[in-house]
PDB file of C-alpha atoms in Angstrom:
ATOM      1  CA  UNK L  27     -51.069 -39.342 -12.671  1.00 54.00           C
ATOM      2  CA  UNK L  28     -49.034 -41.914 -10.686  1.00 59.00           C
ATOM      3  CA  UNK L  29     -45.808 -42.869 -12.524  1.00 64.00           C
ATOM      4  CA  UNK L  30     -45.961 -46.483 -13.812  1.00 75.00           C
ATOM      5  CA  UNK L  31     -42.880 -47.559 -11.817  1.00 75.00           C
ATOM      6  CA  UNK L  32     -44.326 -46.234  -8.553  1.00 79.00           C
ATOM      7  CA  UNK L  33     -47.712 -47.792  -9.284  1.00 85.00           C
ATOM      8  CA  UNK L  34     -46.154 -51.196  -9.932  1.00 87.00           C
ATOM      9  CA  UNK L  35     -44.008 -50.925  -6.781  1.00 87.00           C
ATOM     10  CA  UNK L  36     -47.083 -50.109  -4.686  1.00 88.00           C
ATOM     11  CA  UNK L  37     -48.948 -53.112  -6.124  1.00 91.00           C
ATOM     12  CA  UNK L  38     -46.039 -55.414  -5.299  1.00 92.00           C
ATOM     13  CA  UNK L  39     -45.776 -53.984  -1.780  1.00 92.00           C
ATOM     14  CA  UNK L  40     -49.422 -54.743  -1.054  1.00 94.00           C
ATOM     15  CA  UNK L  41     -49.157 -58.267  -2.488  1.00 94.00           C
ATOM     16  CA  UNK L  42     -45.954 -59.283  -0.726  1.00 94.00           C
ATOM     17  CA  UNK L  43     -46.725 -57.624   2.610  1.00 94.00           C
ATOM     18  CA  UNK L  44     -49.843 -59.799   2.750  1.00 95.00           C
ATOM     19  CA  UNK L  45     -47.835 -62.856   1.699  1.00 95.00           C
ATOM     20  CA  UNK L  46     -45.222 -62.216   4.388  1.00 95.00           C
ATOM     21  CA  UNK L  47     -47.848 -61.738   7.094  1.00 95.00           C
ATOM     22  CA  UNK L  48     -49.406 -65.083   6.134  1.00 96.00           C
ATOM     23  CA  UNK L  49     -46.278 -67.101   7.040  1.00 96.00           C
ATOM     24  CA  UNK L  50     -46.996 -69.160  10.199  1.00 96.00           C
ATOM     25  CA  UNK L  51     -44.978 -68.002  13.212  1.00 96.00           C
ATOM     26  CA  UNK L  52     -43.186 -71.323  13.687  1.00 97.00           C
ATOM     27  CA  UNK L  53     -42.200 -71.404  10.017  1.00 97.00           C
ATOM     28  CA  UNK L  54     -40.961 -67.818  10.216  1.00 97.00           C
ATOM     29  CA  UNK L  55     -38.793 -68.601  13.247  1.00 97.00           C
ATOM     30  CA  UNK L  56     -37.284 -71.594  11.469  1.00 97.00           C
ATOM     31  CA  UNK L  57     -36.488 -69.583   8.353  1.00 97.00           C
ATOM     32  CA  UNK L  58     -35.001 -66.716  10.372  1.00 98.00           C
ATOM     33  CA  UNK L  59     -32.717 -69.102  12.277  1.00 97.00           C
ATOM     34  CA  UNK L  60     -31.464 -70.613   9.008  1.00 97.00           C
ATOM     35  CA  UNK L  61     -30.729 -67.172   7.588  1.00 98.00           C
ATOM     36  CA  UNK L  62     -28.745 -66.222  10.689  1.00 97.00           C
ATOM     37  CA  UNK L  63     -26.826 -69.497  10.464  1.00 96.00           C
ATOM     38  CA  UNK L  64     -25.908 -68.902   6.824  1.00 96.00           C
ATOM     39  CA  UNK L  65     -24.875 -65.338   7.651  1.00 97.00           C
ATOM     40  CA  UNK L  66     -22.133 -66.574   9.942  1.00 96.00           C
ATOM     41  CA  UNK L  67     -20.606 -68.600   7.102  1.00 94.00           C
ATOM     42  CA  UNK L  68     -20.112 -65.538   4.895  1.00 96.00           C
ATOM     43  CA  UNK L  69     -16.526 -64.416   4.341  1.00 95.00           C
ATOM     44  CA  UNK L  70     -17.708 -60.798   4.465  1.00 96.00           C
ATOM     45  CA  UNK L  71     -19.123 -61.463   7.942  1.00 97.00           C
ATOM     46  CA  UNK L  72     -16.104 -63.402   9.192  1.00 97.00           C
ATOM     47  CA  UNK L  73     -13.674 -60.656   8.188  1.00 97.00           C
ATOM     48  CA  UNK L  74     -15.881 -57.727   9.202  1.00 98.00           C
ATOM     49  CA  UNK L  75     -14.913 -55.618  12.189  1.00 98.00           C
ATOM     50  CA  UNK L  76     -18.228 -53.738  12.039  1.00 98.00           C
ATOM     51  CA  UNK L  77     -21.579 -55.415  11.399  1.00 98.00           C
ATOM     52  CA  UNK L  78     -24.410 -53.098  10.396  1.00 98.00           C
ATOM     53  CA  UNK L  79     -27.809 -54.550  11.270  1.00 98.00           C
ATOM     54  CA  UNK L  80     -31.451 -53.551  11.668  1.00 97.00           C
ATOM     55  CA  UNK L  81     -34.013 -54.232  14.359  1.00 96.00           C
ATOM     56  CA  UNK L  82     -36.787 -56.174  12.656  1.00 95.00           C
ATOM     57  CA  UNK L  83     -40.429 -55.190  12.722  1.00 90.00           C
ATOM     58  CA  UNK L  84     -42.749 -58.086  13.692  1.00 89.00           C
ATOM     59  CA  UNK L  85     -43.135 -59.463  10.159  1.00 90.00           C
ATOM     60  CA  UNK L  86     -39.561 -58.742   9.022  1.00 95.00           C
ATOM     61  CA  UNK L  87     -36.731 -61.268   9.123  1.00 97.00           C
ATOM     62  CA  UNK L  88     -35.073 -61.137  12.537  1.00 97.00           C
ATOM     63  CA  UNK L  89     -31.273 -60.838  12.466  1.00 97.00           C
ATOM     64  CA  UNK L  90     -30.759 -60.528  16.216  1.00 97.00           C
ATOM     65  CA  UNK L  91     -28.889 -63.854  16.306  1.00 97.00           C
ATOM     66  CA  UNK L  92     -26.345 -62.337  13.908  1.00 98.00           C
ATOM     67  CA  UNK L  93     -25.800 -59.488  16.366  1.00 98.00           C
ATOM     68  CA  UNK L  94     -25.014 -61.829  19.250  1.00 98.00           C
ATOM     69  CA  UNK L  95     -22.795 -64.002  17.033  1.00 98.00           C
ATOM     70  CA  UNK L  96     -20.879 -60.882  16.010  1.00 98.00           C
ATOM     71  CA  UNK L  97     -20.422 -59.780  19.619  1.00 98.00           C
ATOM     72  CA  UNK L  98     -19.211 -63.259  20.585  1.00 98.00           C
ATOM     73  CA  UNK L  99     -16.504 -62.959  17.911  1.00 97.00           C
ATOM     74  CA  UNK L 100     -15.357 -59.555  19.165  1.00 98.00           C
ATOM     75  CA  UNK L 101     -16.984 -57.522  16.377  1.00 98.00           C
ATOM     76  CA  UNK L 102     -18.806 -54.223  16.841  1.00 98.00           C
ATOM     77  CA  UNK L 103     -22.516 -54.023  16.032  1.00 98.00           C
ATOM     78  CA  UNK L 104     -24.103 -50.966  14.473  1.00 98.00           C
ATOM     79  CA  UNK L 105     -27.770 -49.949  14.088  1.00 98.00           C
ATOM     80  CA  UNK L 106     -29.509 -47.083  12.270  1.00 96.00           C
ATOM     81  CA  UNK L 107     -31.354 -44.040  13.524  1.00 95.00           C
ATOM     82  CA  UNK L 108     -33.788 -42.587  10.997  1.00 92.00           C
ATOM     83  CA  UNK L 109     -34.313 -38.907  10.257  1.00 90.00           C
ATOM     84  CA  UNK L 110     -37.907 -38.719   9.037  1.00 86.00           C
ATOM     85  CA  UNK L 111     -37.533 -35.141   7.812  1.00 88.00           C
ATOM     86  CA  UNK L 112     -35.156 -36.028   4.995  1.00 90.00           C
ATOM     87  CA  UNK L 113     -35.444 -39.861   4.939  1.00 86.00           C
ATOM     88  CA  UNK L 114     -31.807 -40.448   5.837  1.00 90.00           C
ATOM     89  CA  UNK L 115     -30.154 -42.793   8.328  1.00 94.00           C
ATOM     90  CA  UNK L 116     -27.211 -42.412  10.682  1.00 95.00           C
ATOM     91  CA  UNK L 117     -25.690 -45.587  12.087  1.00 97.00           C
ATOM     92  CA  UNK L 118     -24.580 -45.810  15.718  1.00 98.00           C
ATOM     93  CA  UNK L 119     -22.408 -48.337  17.525  1.00 98.00           C
ATOM     94  CA  UNK L 120     -24.052 -50.183  20.430  1.00 98.00           C
ATOM     95  CA  UNK L 121     -22.727 -52.814  22.802  1.00 97.00           C
ATOM     96  CA  UNK L 122     -25.918 -54.913  22.729  1.00 97.00           C
ATOM     97  CA  UNK L 123     -29.292 -55.013  20.924  1.00 97.00           C
ATOM     98  CA  UNK L 124     -30.797 -54.447  24.367  1.00 96.00           C
ATOM     99  CA  UNK L 125     -29.615 -50.822  24.199  1.00 96.00           C
ATOM    100  CA  UNK L 126     -32.085 -50.049  21.425  1.00 97.00           C
ATOM    101  CA  UNK L 127     -35.162 -48.010  22.359  1.00 95.00           C
ATOM    102  CA  UNK L 128     -38.478 -47.512  20.473  1.00 93.00           C
ATOM    103  CA  UNK L 129     -38.900 -44.362  18.403  1.00 85.00           C
ATOM    104  CA  UNK L 130     -42.227 -42.589  17.805  1.00 75.00           C
ATOM    105  CA  UNK L 131     -43.263 -45.359  15.396  1.00 75.00           C
ATOM    106  CA  UNK L 132     -42.236 -48.214  17.682  1.00 83.00           C
ATOM    107  CA  UNK L 133     -39.072 -49.035  15.703  1.00 86.00           C
ATOM    108  CA  UNK L 134     -36.165 -49.663  18.040  1.00 94.00           C
ATOM    109  CA  UNK L 135     -33.109 -47.492  17.470  1.00 96.00           C
ATOM    110  CA  UNK L 136     -29.868 -46.553  19.249  1.00 97.00           C
ATOM    111  CA  UNK L 137     -29.928 -43.560  21.555  1.00 96.00           C
ATOM    112  CA  UNK L 138     -28.728 -40.312  19.928  1.00 94.00           C
ATOM    113  CA  UNK L 139     -25.779 -40.344  22.340  1.00 96.00           C
ATOM    114  CA  UNK L 140     -24.459 -43.685  21.007  1.00 97.00           C
ATOM    115  CA  UNK L 141     -21.181 -43.318  19.047  1.00 97.00           C
ATOM    116  CA  UNK L 142     -21.759 -42.459  15.387  1.00 97.00           C
ATOM    117  CA  UNK L 143     -20.367 -44.906  12.853  1.00 97.00           C
ATOM    118  CA  UNK L 144     -18.535 -43.124   9.999  1.00 96.00           C
ATOM    119  CA  UNK L 145     -20.257 -45.051   7.231  1.00 92.00           C
ATOM    120  CA  UNK L 146     -18.593 -43.295   4.275  1.00 92.00           C
ATOM    121  CA  UNK L 147     -15.115 -44.084   5.568  1.00 94.00           C
ATOM    122  CA  UNK L 148     -15.340 -47.032   8.006  1.00 94.00           C
ATOM    123  CA  UNK L 149     -12.335 -47.507  10.304  1.00 93.00           C
ATOM    124  CA  UNK L 150     -12.305 -51.235   9.434  1.00 95.00           C
ATOM    125  CA  UNK L 151     -14.017 -53.847   7.271  1.00 97.00           C
ATOM    126  CA  UNK L 152     -17.776 -53.398   7.405  1.00 97.00           C
ATOM    127  CA  UNK L 153     -20.777 -55.376   6.224  1.00 98.00           C
ATOM    128  CA  UNK L 154     -24.375 -54.152   6.076  1.00 98.00           C
ATOM    129  CA  UNK L 155     -27.373 -56.483   6.365  1.00 98.00           C
ATOM    130  CA  UNK L 156     -30.266 -54.897   4.477  1.00 97.00           C
ATOM    131  CA  UNK L 157     -33.961 -55.791   4.891  1.00 96.00           C
ATOM    132  CA  UNK L 158     -36.320 -55.714   1.963  1.00 94.00           C
ATOM    133  CA  UNK L 159     -39.811 -56.712   0.970  1.00 94.00           C
ATOM    134  CA  UNK L 160     -38.588 -58.174  -2.326  1.00 95.00           C
ATOM    135  CA  UNK L 161     -35.282 -58.616  -4.115  1.00 96.00           C
ATOM    136  CA  UNK L 162     -34.677 -59.596  -7.695  1.00 95.00           C
ATOM    137  CA  UNK L 163     -32.074 -61.935  -9.117  1.00 94.00           C
ATOM    138  CA  UNK L 164     -29.748 -59.037  -9.926  1.00 95.00           C
ATOM    139  CA  UNK L 165     -29.767 -57.893  -6.308  1.00 95.00           C
ATOM    140  CA  UNK L 166     -32.091 -54.913  -6.626  1.00 95.00           C
ATOM    141  CA  UNK L 167     -34.458 -54.290  -3.745  1.00 94.00           C
ATOM    142  CA  UNK L 168     -38.034 -53.241  -3.176  1.00 93.00           C
ATOM    143  CA  UNK L 169     -38.349 -51.571   0.214  1.00 88.00           C
ATOM    144  CA  UNK L 170     -41.104 -49.478   1.742  1.00 85.00           C
ATOM    145  CA  UNK L 171     -40.793 -46.514  -0.584  1.00 75.00           C
ATOM    146  CA  UNK L 172     -38.968 -43.887   1.458  1.00 83.00           C
ATOM    147  CA  UNK L 173     -35.475 -44.465   0.057  1.00 84.00           C
ATOM    148  CA  UNK L 174     -33.618 -44.618   3.392  1.00 91.00           C
ATOM    149  CA  UNK L 175     -31.409 -47.542   2.395  1.00 93.00           C
ATOM    150  CA  UNK L 176     -30.739 -46.384  -1.149  1.00 91.00           C
ATOM    151  CA  UNK L 177     -29.478 -43.040   0.155  1.00 92.00           C
ATOM    152  CA  UNK L 178     -27.298 -44.717   2.748  1.00 94.00           C
ATOM    153  CA  UNK L 179     -25.917 -47.505   0.557  1.00 94.00           C
ATOM    154  CA  UNK L 180     -25.049 -45.190  -2.333  1.00 91.00           C
ATOM    155  CA  UNK L 181     -21.982 -44.015  -0.382  1.00 93.00           C
ATOM    156  CA  UNK L 182     -21.317 -47.069   1.808  1.00 96.00           C
ATOM    157  CA  UNK L 183     -18.088 -48.814   0.665  1.00 95.00           C
ATOM    158  CA  UNK L 184     -18.598 -52.094   2.548  1.00 95.00           C
ATOM    159  CA  UNK L 185     -20.367 -55.298   1.559  1.00 96.00           C
ATOM    160  CA  UNK L 186     -24.150 -55.048   1.051  1.00 97.00           C
ATOM    161  CA  UNK L 187     -26.154 -58.146   1.954  1.00 98.00           C
ATOM    162  CA  UNK L 188     -29.857 -58.388   1.167  1.00 97.00           C
ATOM    163  CA  UNK L 189     -31.800 -60.481   3.696  1.00 98.00           C
ATOM    164  CA  UNK L 190     -34.779 -62.222   2.139  1.00 97.00           C
ATOM    165  CA  UNK L 191     -36.801 -65.440   2.015  1.00 97.00           C
ATOM    166  CA  UNK L 192     -36.209 -67.513  -1.126  1.00 96.00           C
ATOM    167  CA  UNK L 193     -39.799 -67.188  -2.328  1.00 95.00           C
ATOM    168  CA  UNK L 194     -39.526 -63.389  -2.134  1.00 96.00           C
ATOM    169  CA  UNK L 195     -36.874 -63.292  -4.864  1.00 96.00           C
ATOM    170  CA  UNK L 196     -38.444 -62.436  -8.219  1.00 94.00           C
ATOM    171  CA  UNK L 197     -37.007 -62.204 -11.752  1.00 94.00           C
ATOM    172  CA  UNK L 198     -36.979 -58.404 -11.615  1.00 92.00           C
ATOM    173  CA  UNK L 199     -38.378 -55.529  -9.574  1.00 90.00           C
ATOM    174  CA  UNK L 200     -39.314 -52.100 -10.931  1.00 88.00           C
ATOM    175  CA  UNK L 201     -36.368 -49.808 -10.311  1.00 82.00           C
ATOM    176  CA  UNK L 202     -35.466 -46.153 -10.443  1.00 76.00           C
ATOM    177  CA  UNK L 203     -32.113 -44.575 -11.221  1.00 76.00           C
ATOM    178  CA  UNK L 204     -31.227 -44.167  -7.537  1.00 81.00           C
ATOM    179  CA  UNK L 205     -31.892 -47.800  -6.564  1.00 84.00           C
ATOM    180  CA  UNK L 206     -28.806 -49.590  -5.221  1.00 91.00           C
ATOM    181  CA  UNK L 207     -28.138 -53.299  -5.780  1.00 94.00           C
ATOM    182  CA  UNK L 208     -26.800 -55.805  -3.255  1.00 96.00           C
ATOM    183  CA  UNK L 209     -23.540 -57.750  -3.427  1.00 96.00           C
ATOM    184  CA  UNK L 210     -25.096 -60.855  -1.856  1.00 97.00           C
ATOM    185  CA  UNK L 211     -28.594 -62.225  -1.259  1.00 97.00           C
ATOM    186  CA  UNK L 212     -28.889 -64.187   1.970  1.00 97.00           C
ATOM    187  CA  UNK L 213     -31.835 -66.607   2.244  1.00 97.00           C
ATOM    188  CA  UNK L 214     -32.929 -69.509   4.427  1.00 97.00           C
ATOM    189  CA  UNK L 215     -31.740 -71.927   1.722  1.00 95.00           C
ATOM    190  CA  UNK L 216     -28.518 -70.497   0.351  1.00 91.00           C
ATOM    191  CA  UNK L 217     -26.255 -67.554  -0.330  1.00 93.00           C
ATOM    192  CA  UNK L 218     -26.304 -65.905  -3.755  1.00 90.00           C
ATOM    193  CA  UNK L 219     -23.184 -63.923  -4.598  1.00 91.00           C
ATOM    194  CA  UNK L 220     -24.482 -61.304  -7.022  1.00 88.00           C
ATOM    195  CA  UNK L 221     -21.093 -59.613  -7.421  1.00 68.00           C
ATOM    196  CA  UNK L 222     -19.425 -62.831  -8.574  1.00 56.00           C
ATOM    197  CA  UNK L 223     -22.300 -63.629 -10.950  1.00 56.00           C
ATOM    198  CA  UNK L 224     -21.909 -60.218 -12.574  1.00 51.00           C
ATOM    199  CA  UNK L 225     -18.167 -60.611 -12.967  1.00 47.00           C
ATOM    200  CA  UNK L 226     -18.466 -63.983 -14.732  1.00 43.00           C
TER     201      UNK L 226
END
């Protein structure tokens, strides 16, 4: 029998993957640009020395503009390499998004030889931009079900920023005990500081 939480997560994944694919390309580009613009206004971005990003799949929110904005401000950009055997990620420092190369699944990653970023004890302020299919108002995330980000973020001491369209924020998502919440939700319309909301 499929556990109820997993069953509900799978139903939501099917529903919102289809919804995301239905967004017209021009509308998607506009939303992505707005998200990248808001990102640069974040204090956690402005003070970060290391900016952890992801290379978007075709229907994910592109954050490449954030990478180039970070480089222009003298920051270092960092991207993940995935280990499919144990569903973990190691982040590597690159000098440009153009250094990324496709893996066996077509997802662009740093080369194994790129310098490893010590995520558990960063040498400076670090911020991580996290993709998701859905987020809820408390900052919990619904991803693709493999747990890569939850494993990584559980020991990452920097700021965690969920990247999402406004209409993909729901009242609550099914969650397990290992799910990690975000500090901030970044959308095309605004920035939601989850950490401050919880402290008030």
